[in-house]
């Protein structure tokens, strides 16, 4: 099913600025037992991104109605993607006068391998290619995702499940599809994302839970050595929630204390 | 007129990876007196970009036939845009198995204000916002152009015609729509684009002409001070060709020696 501005539709105008320039943003939402998960966090991030991009906000109530109706298709688990484009108009890159916000909603089956990842954990590689820095765009889940496409090609070629990505200054940022957390002793760490990276909704939820649990954490700049020296590593995104990392390159992790605490908390919310 | 894979068509599938991720590249070509200008340079850049992105190349002969036919509409000047997308397929960011290259060709009237720019020159601002660095994508005219959209908003808000853009390390890169050249004494300078920026076709043509003229030039890293200290400044892109810069902020330039030499050479090719 694909809805464009609430109507079933399979195409967009070739003039749409999402197609021409990646001029928009998106979010991917977990549906569990017919319910839309973490909507308030998805909404907050979409609103913030549209503000930063100066794209006119759509009618959020209508959007919520549409995704809530789609969620009913999934008694177990499913996914919904909301893509918001600035639409057609403007002159070249200049979006002046373009007030044509397009909302594309699609739903899809939950990737079943995520269950195995959650239960058994995964091994991560470390990408050779370095993510760029773009403070203008950092943190947003915008539609300019060519770096992720190229990084995923590297992951595929290397035969990894997923991999850690560093920036040009050797800072750990995230994986190709998830945010990264690690615990060393009693402190949890995750990379700052002011220069690049996607500030994931599940990342925010984890930070919120760490606050609620009164757990010590640091958001900052770290090299891969800090991750390799950790007691425990896990990755997060909206669809997979939390996935423990068993191994990065040749370094193994067998502790799951923090993962289990957060998993329990997440499923008791 | 819009052609998708050679057929008149106004839409693309919402699943197209250009729309979802900006997964593709484009070029904008000048038509002059019914003739496609600098095709070999446009072709070379498209081919290189598709190689870097691992997107299957389309049939270039068919594409050339299509644009040559469109060019006949423009006895004076016109523009043709070729957008190449990876198409629909793959799984998430992962493009594995996607061999659905889509070629979207559109034509448009030549922006008439460029003639005034060419004849009278323009004033440039200097953007506050800094372009990111992305070695993975640098040089390509890919479809991830959100930074240009935001930079254009700044230009619009400031009331400028165009503006110089720096990267986060204070290096001059380009303007929001053009490459930048300046002459100091007998040497011409232009920014290196290994970290970010678009390696324009007209930039390449200017470098080629400087070679042919046996003129001294340097491609490197420069701050805005180097540009402000220049004897002469001009900007380039395929549609506007060469445009002299009269002023940057409060610094004025009245020499046009290099501009005139290159203009003459360009129109005698």
Coordinates of C-alpha atoms in Angstrom, one line a residue:
Chain A
X1 CA 0.0 0.0 0.0
X2 CA 1.3 3.5 -0.9
X3 CA -0.5 6.7 0.0
X4 CA 0.4 10.1 -1.4
X5 CA -1.3 12.8 0.6
X6 CA -3.8 10.3 1.8
X7 CA -4.7 8.8 -1.7
X8 CA -3.5 5.5 -3.0
X9 CA -0.9 6.3 -5.6
X10 CA 2.2 4.6 -6.9
X11 CA 4.0 7.5 -8.5
X12 CA 5.3 11.0 -7.9
X13 CA 5.9 13.8 -10.4
X14 CA 9.4 13.7 -11.8
X15 CA 9.6 17.4 -10.9
X16 CA 9.3 16.5 -7.2
X17 CA 12.2 17.9 -5.3
X18 CA 12.7 14.6 -3.4
X19 CA 13.6 13.1 -6.8
X20 CA 15.5 16.1 -8.1
X21 CA 17.5 17.0 -4.9
X22 CA 16.6 14.7 -2.1
X23 CA 14.8 17.7 -0.7
X24 CA 12.9 16.2 2.2
X25 CA 13.1 13.7 5.1
X26 CA 11.7 10.4 6.3
X27 CA 11.1 8.2 9.2
X28 CA 10.6 4.4 9.6
X29 CA 8.2 3.3 12.3
X30 CA 7.7 0.0 14.0
X31 CA 4.1 -1.4 14.3
X32 CA 3.6 -3.9 17.1
X33 CA 0.3 -5.6 17.7
X34 CA -1.5 -3.1 15.5
X35 CA -0.1 -0.2 17.3
X36 CA 2.2 2.6 16.0
X37 CA 5.3 2.6 18.3
X38 CA 7.0 5.8 19.6
X39 CA 4.9 8.1 17.5
X40 CA 5.7 11.2 19.7
X41 CA 9.4 10.8 19.1
X42 CA 9.0 10.2 15.3
X43 CA 6.7 13.3 15.2
X44 CA 9.2 15.4 17.1
X45 CA 12.0 14.5 14.8
X46 CA 10.0 15.0 11.6
X47 CA 8.8 18.4 12.9
X48 CA 12.4 19.5 13.8
X49 CA 13.7 18.3 10.4
X50 CA 11.0 20.2 8.5
X51 CA 11.7 23.3 10.5
X52 CA 15.5 23.0 9.8
X53 CA 14.7 22.5 6.1
X54 CA 12.0 25.2 6.0
X55 CA 9.5 22.8 4.6
X56 CA 5.8 23.5 5.3
X57 CA 4.5 21.0 7.9
X58 CA 1.6 18.7 6.8
X59 CA -1.5 18.0 8.8
X60 CA -0.1 15.7 11.5
X61 CA -3.5 14.5 12.7
X62 CA -4.4 13.3 9.2
X63 CA -1.1 11.5 8.9
X64 CA -1.5 9.9 12.3
X65 CA -5.0 8.7 11.2
X66 CA -3.6 7.2 8.1
X67 CA -0.7 5.3 9.8
X68 CA -3.0 4.2 12.6
X69 CA -5.3 2.7 10.0
X70 CA -2.4 1.0 8.2
X71 CA -1.1 -0.4 11.6
X72 CA -4.3 -2.5 11.9
X73 CA -2.9 -4.8 9.1
X74 CA -0.1 -6.0 11.5
X75 CA -1.4 -8.1 14.4
X76 CA 2.3 -9.1 15.1
X77 CA 4.9 -6.7 13.7
X78 CA 5.1 -4.4 10.6
X79 CA 6.8 -1.3 9.4
X80 CA 5.5 2.1 8.2
X81 CA 7.6 4.6 6.3
X82 CA 6.7 8.3 6.1
X83 CA 8.5 10.3 3.5
X84 CA 8.0 14.0 3.4
X85 CA 9.1 16.0 0.3
X86 CA 9.0 19.7 -0.3
X87 CA 7.2 18.8 -3.5
X88 CA 7.4 20.4 -6.9
X89 CA 8.3 24.1 -7.5
X90 CA 11.0 26.6 -6.8
X91 CA 13.7 27.5 -9.3
X92 CA 16.6 25.1 -9.5
X93 CA 18.0 24.5 -6.0
X94 CA 16.1 27.6 -4.8
X95 CA 12.9 26.4 -3.0
X96 CA 11.4 29.9 -2.9
X97 CA 7.6 29.8 -3.5
X98 CA 7.4 26.0 -3.2
X99 CA 4.7 25.1 -0.8
X100 CA 3.7 21.8 -2.1
X101 CA 4.6 19.4 0.7
X102 CA 4.0 15.8 -0.3
X103 CA 3.5 13.0 2.2
X104 CA 4.2 9.5 1.0
X105 CA 3.2 6.7 3.4
X106 CA 4.1 3.1 2.7
X107 CA 3.9 0.0 4.9
X108 CA 5.9 -3.2 4.8
X109 CA 6.5 -6.5 6.5
X110 CA 8.8 -6.5 9.5
X111 CA 12.2 -7.9 8.5
X112 CA 12.1 -11.3 10.2
X113 CA 15.9 -11.7 10.5
X114 CA 15.8 -8.9 13.1
X115 CA 14.3 -11.4 15.6
X116 CA 17.4 -13.6 15.1
X117 CA 19.6 -10.5 15.5
X118 CA 17.9 -9.5 18.7
X119 CA 18.1 -13.0 20.2
X120 CA 21.5 -14.1 19.0
X121 CA 23.4 -10.8 18.5
X122 CA 25.5 -9.9 15.4
X123 CA 29.1 -9.3 14.3
X124 CA 30.0 -5.9 13.0
X125 CA 32.8 -4.9 10.6
X126 CA 34.4 -1.5 10.4
X127 CA 34.0 0.4 7.1
X128 CA 37.0 1.6 5.2
X129 CA 35.0 4.4 3.6
X130 CA 34.5 7.4 5.8
X131 CA 31.3 9.3 6.3
X132 CA 31.5 13.0 5.5
X133 CA 30.7 15.8 8.0
X134 CA 27.8 18.1 7.3
X135 CA 26.8 20.3 10.2
X136 CA 24.0 21.8 8.1
X137 CA 22.3 18.3 7.8
X138 CA 23.7 16.4 10.8
X139 CA 21.2 14.5 12.9
X140 CA 18.3 14.6 10.4
X141 CA 17.0 11.5 8.7
X142 CA 16.9 13.5 5.4
X143 CA 16.6 12.1 1.9
X144 CA 20.3 12.6 1.0
X145 CA 21.4 9.0 1.7
X146 CA 24.0 8.3 -1.0
X147 CA 26.7 7.7 1.6
X148 CA 24.6 5.1 3.3
X149 CA 24.0 3.4 -0.1
X150 CA 27.8 3.3 -0.8
X151 CA 28.5 2.1 2.7
X152 CA 26.0 -0.6 2.4
X153 CA 27.7 -1.7 -0.8
X154 CA 30.9 -2.0 1.2
X155 CA 29.2 -4.0 3.9
X156 CA 27.7 -6.3 1.2
X157 CA 31.0 -6.8 -0.6
X158 CA 32.8 -7.5 2.7
X159 CA 30.1 -10.1 3.6
X160 CA 29.3 -8.3 6.9
X161 CA 25.9 -8.1 8.5
X162 CA 26.5 -4.4 9.3
X163 CA 29.5 -2.3 10.1
X164 CA 30.7 0.7 12.2
X165 CA 31.2 3.9 10.2
X166 CA 33.8 6.5 11.2
X167 CA 34.1 10.1 10.0
X168 CA 37.2 11.5 8.3
X169 CA 38.7 12.4 11.7
X170 CA 38.4 8.8 13.0
X171 CA 35.4 9.5 15.2
X172 CA 32.9 6.6 15.5
X173 CA 29.5 7.8 14.3
X174 CA 27.0 4.9 13.8
X175 CA 26.6 1.8 11.8
X176 CA 25.2 1.9 8.2
X177 CA 21.6 1.4 9.5
X178 CA 21.7 1.9 13.3
X179 CA 23.0 4.0 16.2
X180 CA 25.7 2.6 18.3
X181 CA 26.0 2.3 22.1
X182 CA 28.5 0.7 24.4
X183 CA 29.0 0.2 28.1
X184 CA 32.3 0.4 29.9
X185 CA 32.0 -0.3 33.6
X186 CA 29.0 1.6 34.8
X187 CA 28.8 4.2 32.0
X188 CA 27.1 4.0 28.7
X189 CA 28.5 5.8 25.7
X190 CA 27.2 6.9 22.3
X191 CA 28.6 9.2 19.6
X192 CA 27.6 12.9 19.4
X193 CA 25.9 13.7 16.1
X194 CA 26.4 17.4 15.6
X195 CA 28.6 16.9 12.5
X196 CA 27.1 13.9 10.8
X197 CA 24.9 10.9 11.4
X198 CA 21.3 10.2 12.0
X199 CA 19.8 10.9 15.5
X200 CA 17.6 7.8 15.6
X201 CA 14.3 7.7 17.4
X202 CA 15.4 4.5 19.2
X203 CA 18.6 6.2 20.2
X204 CA 16.5 9.0 21.8
X205 CA 14.3 6.4 23.5
X206 CA 17.4 4.7 24.9
X207 CA 18.8 8.0 26.2
X208 CA 15.4 8.7 27.8
X209 CA 15.4 5.3 29.4
X210 CA 18.9 5.8 30.7
X211 CA 17.7 9.1 32.2
X212 CA 14.7 7.4 33.8
X213 CA 16.9 4.6 35.2
X214 CA 19.3 7.2 36.5
X215 CA 22.1 5.5 34.6
X216 CA 25.3 7.3 33.9
X217 CA 25.9 8.0 30.2
X218 CA 28.1 10.2 27.9
X219 CA 27.3 11.5 24.5
X220 CA 30.6 12.6 22.9
X221 CA 33.4 12.1 20.4
X222 CA 35.1 8.7 20.6
X223 CA 37.5 6.6 18.4
X224 CA 36.9 3.0 17.6
X225 CA 39.4 2.0 20.3
X226 CA 36.8 3.2 22.9
X227 CA 34.3 0.8 21.4
X228 CA 36.7 -2.1 21.2
X229 CA 37.6 -1.6 24.9
X230 CA 33.9 -1.8 25.9
X231 CA 32.4 -4.4 28.2
X232 CA 29.2 -4.5 26.1
X233 CA 28.0 -3.1 22.7
X234 CA 24.6 -2.8 21.2
X235 CA 23.0 -1.1 18.2
X236 CA 19.6 0.5 17.9
X237 CA 17.0 1.6 15.3
X238 CA 13.3 1.9 15.3
X239 CA 12.6 -1.4 13.5
X240 CA 15.2 -3.6 15.2
X241 CA 14.9 -1.8 18.6
X242 CA 18.0 -3.1 20.4
X243 CA 20.4 -5.7 19.0
X244 CA 23.4 -6.9 21.0
X245 CA 26.8 -7.0 19.3
X246 CA 28.8 -10.2 19.8
X247 CA 31.9 -9.2 18.0
X248 CA 33.6 -6.3 16.2
X249 CA 36.3 -7.5 13.9
X250 CA 38.2 -9.9 16.2
X251 CA 37.1 -8.4 19.5
X252 CA 34.3 -10.4 21.3
X253 CA 31.7 -9.2 23.8
X254 CA 29.8 -11.6 26.0
X255 CA 28.1 -9.3 28.5
X256 CA 24.5 -8.2 28.0
X257 CA 23.6 -6.5 31.3
X258 CA 22.7 -3.2 29.9
X259 CA 21.0 -4.7 26.8
X260 CA 18.8 -6.8 29.1
X261 CA 17.9 -3.9 31.4
X262 CA 17.0 -1.7 28.5
X263 CA 15.1 -4.4 26.6
X264 CA 13.0 -5.1 29.7
X265 CA 12.4 -1.4 30.2
X266 CA 11.5 -0.9 26.6
X267 CA 8.9 -3.7 26.6
X268 CA 7.3 -2.5 29.9
X269 CA 6.7 1.1 28.7
Chain B
X1 CA 8.8 17.7 -22.4
X2 CA 9.9 14.9 -20.1
X3 CA 11.2 11.6 -21.3
X4 CA 11.7 8.6 -19.0
X5 CA 13.7 6.0 -20.7
X6 CA 12.8 7.6 -24.0
X7 CA 9.0 7.7 -23.5
X8 CA 7.0 10.7 -22.6
X9 CA 6.1 10.4 -19.0
X10 CA 5.5 12.9 -16.1
X11 CA 6.0 10.6 -13.2
X12 CA 8.4 8.1 -11.5
X13 CA 7.5 5.2 -9.2
X14 CA 7.6 6.4 -5.5
X15 CA 9.9 3.4 -5.0
X16 CA 12.5 5.0 -7.2
X17 CA 15.8 5.3 -5.3
X18 CA 16.3 8.8 -6.6
X19 CA 13.2 9.8 -4.6
X20 CA 14.0 7.5 -1.6
X21 CA 17.7 8.2 -1.2
X22 CA 18.9 10.6 -3.9
X23 CA 20.5 7.5 -5.4
X24 CA 21.7 8.9 -8.8
X25 CA 23.3 11.8 -10.6
X26 CA 22.4 14.5 -13.1
X27 CA 23.8 17.0 -15.5
X28 CA 22.5 20.2 -17.1
X29 CA 23.5 20.9 -20.7
X30 CA 23.5 24.1 -22.7
X31 CA 21.9 24.0 -26.1
X32 CA 23.0 26.6 -28.5
X33 CA 21.6 27.0 -32.0
X34 CA 20.0 23.6 -31.9
X35 CA 23.3 22.0 -30.9
X36 CA 24.2 20.1 -27.7
X37 CA 27.2 21.8 -26.1
X38 CA 30.2 20.0 -24.5
X39 CA 28.5 16.6 -24.7
X40 CA 31.8 14.7 -24.4
X41 CA 32.5 16.3 -21.1
X42 CA 29.0 15.8 -19.8
X43 CA 29.2 12.1 -20.9
X44 CA 32.6 11.6 -19.3
X45 CA 31.3 13.0 -15.9
X46 CA 28.1 11.0 -16.0
X47 CA 30.1 7.8 -16.8
X48 CA 32.6 8.5 -14.0
X49 CA 29.7 9.2 -11.5
X50 CA 27.8 6.0 -12.4
X51 CA 31.1 4.0 -12.0
X52 CA 31.7 5.5 -8.6
X53 CA 28.1 4.8 -7.6
X54 CA 28.1 1.4 -9.2
X55 CA 25.0 2.2 -11.2
X56 CA 24.5 0.3 -14.5
X57 CA 25.2 2.6 -17.4
X58 CA 22.3 3.3 -19.8
X59 CA 22.6 3.2 -23.6
X60 CA 24.5 6.5 -24.3
X61 CA 23.8 6.5 -28.0
X62 CA 20.0 6.4 -27.4
X63 CA 20.4 9.2 -24.9
X64 CA 22.4 11.3 -27.3
X65 CA 19.8 10.8 -30.0
X66 CA 17.0 11.9 -27.6
X67 CA 18.8 15.0 -26.5
X68 CA 19.9 15.9 -30.0
X69 CA 16.3 15.7 -31.1
X70 CA 15.2 17.9 -28.2
X71 CA 18.0 20.4 -29.0
X72 CA 16.2 21.1 -32.3
X73 CA 13.6 23.0 -30.4
X74 CA 16.1 25.7 -29.5
X75 CA 17.3 27.9 -32.4
X76 CA 18.8 30.3 -29.9
X77 CA 19.5 28.9 -26.4
X78 CA 18.0 26.2 -24.3
X79 CA 18.8 23.7 -21.5
X80 CA 18.5 20.0 -21.2
X81 CA 18.7 18.1 -17.9
X82 CA 19.6 14.4 -17.8
X83 CA 18.9 12.7 -14.5
X84 CA 20.0 9.1 -14.0
X85 CA 18.6 7.1 -11.1
X86 CA 19.5 3.6 -9.9
X87 CA 15.7 2.9 -10.2
X88 CA 13.6 0.8 -8.0
X89 CA 14.9 -2.2 -6.1
X90 CA 17.5 -3.3 -3.5
X91 CA 16.7 -3.7 0.2
X92 CA 16.7 -0.4 2.1
X93 CA 19.9 1.4 1.5
X94 CA 21.4 -1.7 0.0
X95 CA 21.2 -1.5 -3.8
X96 CA 22.1 -5.2 -4.3
X97 CA 20.2 -6.6 -7.2
X98 CA 18.9 -3.3 -8.4
X99 CA 19.6 -3.0 -12.1
X100 CA 16.8 -0.7 -13.1
X101 CA 18.6 2.4 -14.3
X102 CA 16.1 5.2 -15.1
X103 CA 17.0 8.0 -17.4
X104 CA 14.9 11.2 -17.1
X105 CA 15.4 13.8 -19.7
X106 CA 13.8 17.3 -19.5
X107 CA 14.3 20.4 -21.5
X108 CA 13.8 24.0 -20.5
X109 CA 14.1 27.6 -21.6
X110 CA 17.6 29.2 -21.1
X111 CA 17.4 31.6 -18.1
X112 CA 17.5 35.0 -19.8
X113 CA 19.0 36.8 -16.8
X114 CA 22.3 34.9 -17.5
X115 CA 22.8 37.1 -20.5
X116 CA 22.8 40.2 -18.2
X117 CA 25.1 38.4 -15.8
X118 CA 27.5 37.6 -18.6
X119 CA 27.5 41.1 -20.0
X120 CA 27.4 43.2 -16.7
X121 CA 28.9 40.8 -14.1
X122 CA 27.4 40.1 -10.7
X123 CA 28.1 40.7 -7.0
X124 CA 28.7 37.7 -4.7
X125 CA 28.0 37.3 -1.0
X126 CA 29.8 34.8 1.3
X127 CA 27.5 32.3 2.9
X128 CA 27.5 31.9 6.7
X129 CA 26.5 28.2 6.4
X130 CA 29.4 25.9 5.7
X131 CA 29.4 23.1 3.2
X132 CA 30.2 19.6 4.6
X133 CA 33.0 17.4 3.5
X134 CA 32.3 14.1 1.9
X135 CA 35.2 12.5 0.1
X136 CA 32.9 9.6 -0.9
X137 CA 30.8 11.9 -3.0
X138 CA 33.1 14.9 -3.7
X139 CA 33.1 16.1 -7.3
X140 CA 30.0 14.3 -8.5
X141 CA 26.8 16.1 -9.5
X142 CA 24.8 13.6 -7.6
X143 CA 21.2 13.9 -6.4
X144 CA 22.0 14.6 -2.8
X145 CA 21.7 18.4 -3.0
X146 CA 20.1 19.4 0.3
X147 CA 23.0 21.6 1.2
X148 CA 22.6 23.6 -2.0
X149 CA 18.9 24.0 -1.3
X150 CA 19.7 25.4 2.2
X151 CA 22.5 27.5 0.8
X152 CA 20.2 28.9 -1.8
X153 CA 17.7 29.8 1.0
X154 CA 20.5 31.8 2.6
X155 CA 21.3 33.5 -0.6
X156 CA 17.6 34.4 -1.1
X157 CA 17.2 35.6 2.4
X158 CA 20.3 37.8 2.2
X159 CA 19.1 39.2 -1.1
X160 CA 22.3 38.2 -3.0
X161 CA 22.4 37.0 -6.6
X162 CA 24.8 34.2 -5.6
X163 CA 27.4 33.6 -2.9
X164 CA 30.7 31.9 -2.3
X165 CA 30.5 28.8 0.0
X166 CA 33.3 27.7 2.3
X167 CA 33.8 24.4 4.0
X168 CA 34.1 23.9 7.7
X169 CA 37.8 24.5 7.5
X170 CA 37.4 27.9 5.9
X171 CA 38.4 26.6 2.4
X172 CA 36.7 28.3 -0.5
X173 CA 34.8 25.6 -2.5
X174 CA 32.4 27.1 -5.1
X175 CA 29.3 29.2 -5.2
X176 CA 25.8 27.8 -4.7
X177 CA 25.4 27.1 -8.4
X178 CA 28.8 27.6 -10.0
X179 CA 32.5 26.9 -9.8
X180 CA 34.8 29.7 -8.9
X181 CA 38.0 31.0 -10.6
X182 CA 40.2 33.9 -9.9
X183 CA 43.3 35.4 -11.4
X184 CA 46.1 37.0 -9.4
X185 CA 48.9 38.4 -11.6
X186 CA 49.5 35.8 -14.3
X187 CA 48.1 32.8 -12.5
X188 CA 44.6 31.5 -12.4
X189 CA 43.3 29.7 -9.3
X190 CA 40.4 27.4 -8.6
X191 CA 39.5 25.3 -5.5
X192 CA 40.4 21.6 -5.3
X193 CA 37.3 19.4 -5.0
X194 CA 38.5 16.2 -3.4
X195 CA 36.6 16.7 -0.2
X196 CA 33.4 18.4 -1.4
X197 CA 31.9 20.4 -4.3
X198 CA 30.8 19.7 -7.8
X199 CA 33.4 19.4 -10.5
X200 CA 31.5 21.3 -13.2
X201 CA 31.7 20.6 -16.9
X202 CA 32.5 24.2 -17.6
X203 CA 35.2 24.2 -14.9
X204 CA 36.8 21.3 -16.8
X205 CA 36.4 23.2 -20.1
X206 CA 38.1 26.2 -18.6
X207 CA 41.0 24.1 -17.3
X208 CA 41.3 22.5 -20.7
X209 CA 41.4 26.0 -22.3
X210 CA 44.0 27.2 -19.8
X211 CA 46.1 24.1 -20.8
X212 CA 45.6 24.9 -24.5
X213 CA 46.5 28.6 -23.9
X214 CA 49.6 27.4 -21.9
X215 CA 48.3 29.6 -19.1
X216 CA 49.6 29.1 -15.6
X217 CA 47.0 27.8 -13.1
X218 CA 46.7 26.2 -9.7
X219 CA 44.0 23.9 -8.4
X220 CA 44.3 23.8 -4.6
X221 CA 43.1 24.8 -1.1
X222 CA 42.5 28.5 -0.6
X223 CA 40.8 30.7 1.9
X224 CA 38.5 33.5 1.0
X225 CA 41.3 36.0 1.5
X226 CA 43.0 34.7 -1.6
X227 CA 39.9 35.4 -3.6
X228 CA 39.5 38.9 -2.1
X229 CA 43.1 39.7 -3.0
X230 CA 42.6 38.6 -6.7
X231 CA 42.8 40.9 -9.7
X232 CA 39.9 39.3 -11.4
X233 CA 37.2 36.8 -10.4
X234 CA 34.7 34.8 -12.5
X235 CA 32.3 31.9 -12.0
X236 CA 31.3 29.1 -14.4
X237 CA 28.7 26.6 -15.0
X238 CA 27.4 24.8 -18.1
X239 CA 24.3 27.1 -18.6
X240 CA 25.8 30.5 -17.8
X241 CA 29.3 29.5 -19.2
X242 CA 31.5 32.3 -17.8
X243 CA 30.2 35.2 -15.7
X244 CA 32.5 38.0 -14.4
X245 CA 32.3 38.9 -10.7
X246 CA 32.3 42.7 -10.1
X247 CA 32.2 42.6 -6.3
X248 CA 32.5 40.2 -3.4
X249 CA 31.1 41.7 -0.2
X250 CA 32.8 45.2 -0.4
X251 CA 35.8 44.2 -2.6
X252 CA 35.5 45.3 -6.2
X253 CA 37.1 43.8 -9.3
X254 CA 37.3 45.8 -12.5
X255 CA 39.7 43.7 -14.6
X256 CA 38.4 41.2 -17.1
X257 CA 41.4 40.1 -19.0
X258 CA 41.2 36.4 -18.3
X259 CA 37.4 36.4 -18.7
X260 CA 37.6 38.0 -22.1
X261 CA 40.4 35.6 -23.3
X262 CA 38.4 32.6 -22.2
X263 CA 35.1 33.9 -23.5
X264 CA 36.7 34.4 -26.9
X265 CA 38.4 31.0 -26.9
X266 CA 35.1 29.3 -25.7
X267 CA 33.2 30.8 -28.6
X268 CA 35.8 29.9 -31.2
X269 CA 35.9 26.2 -30.2

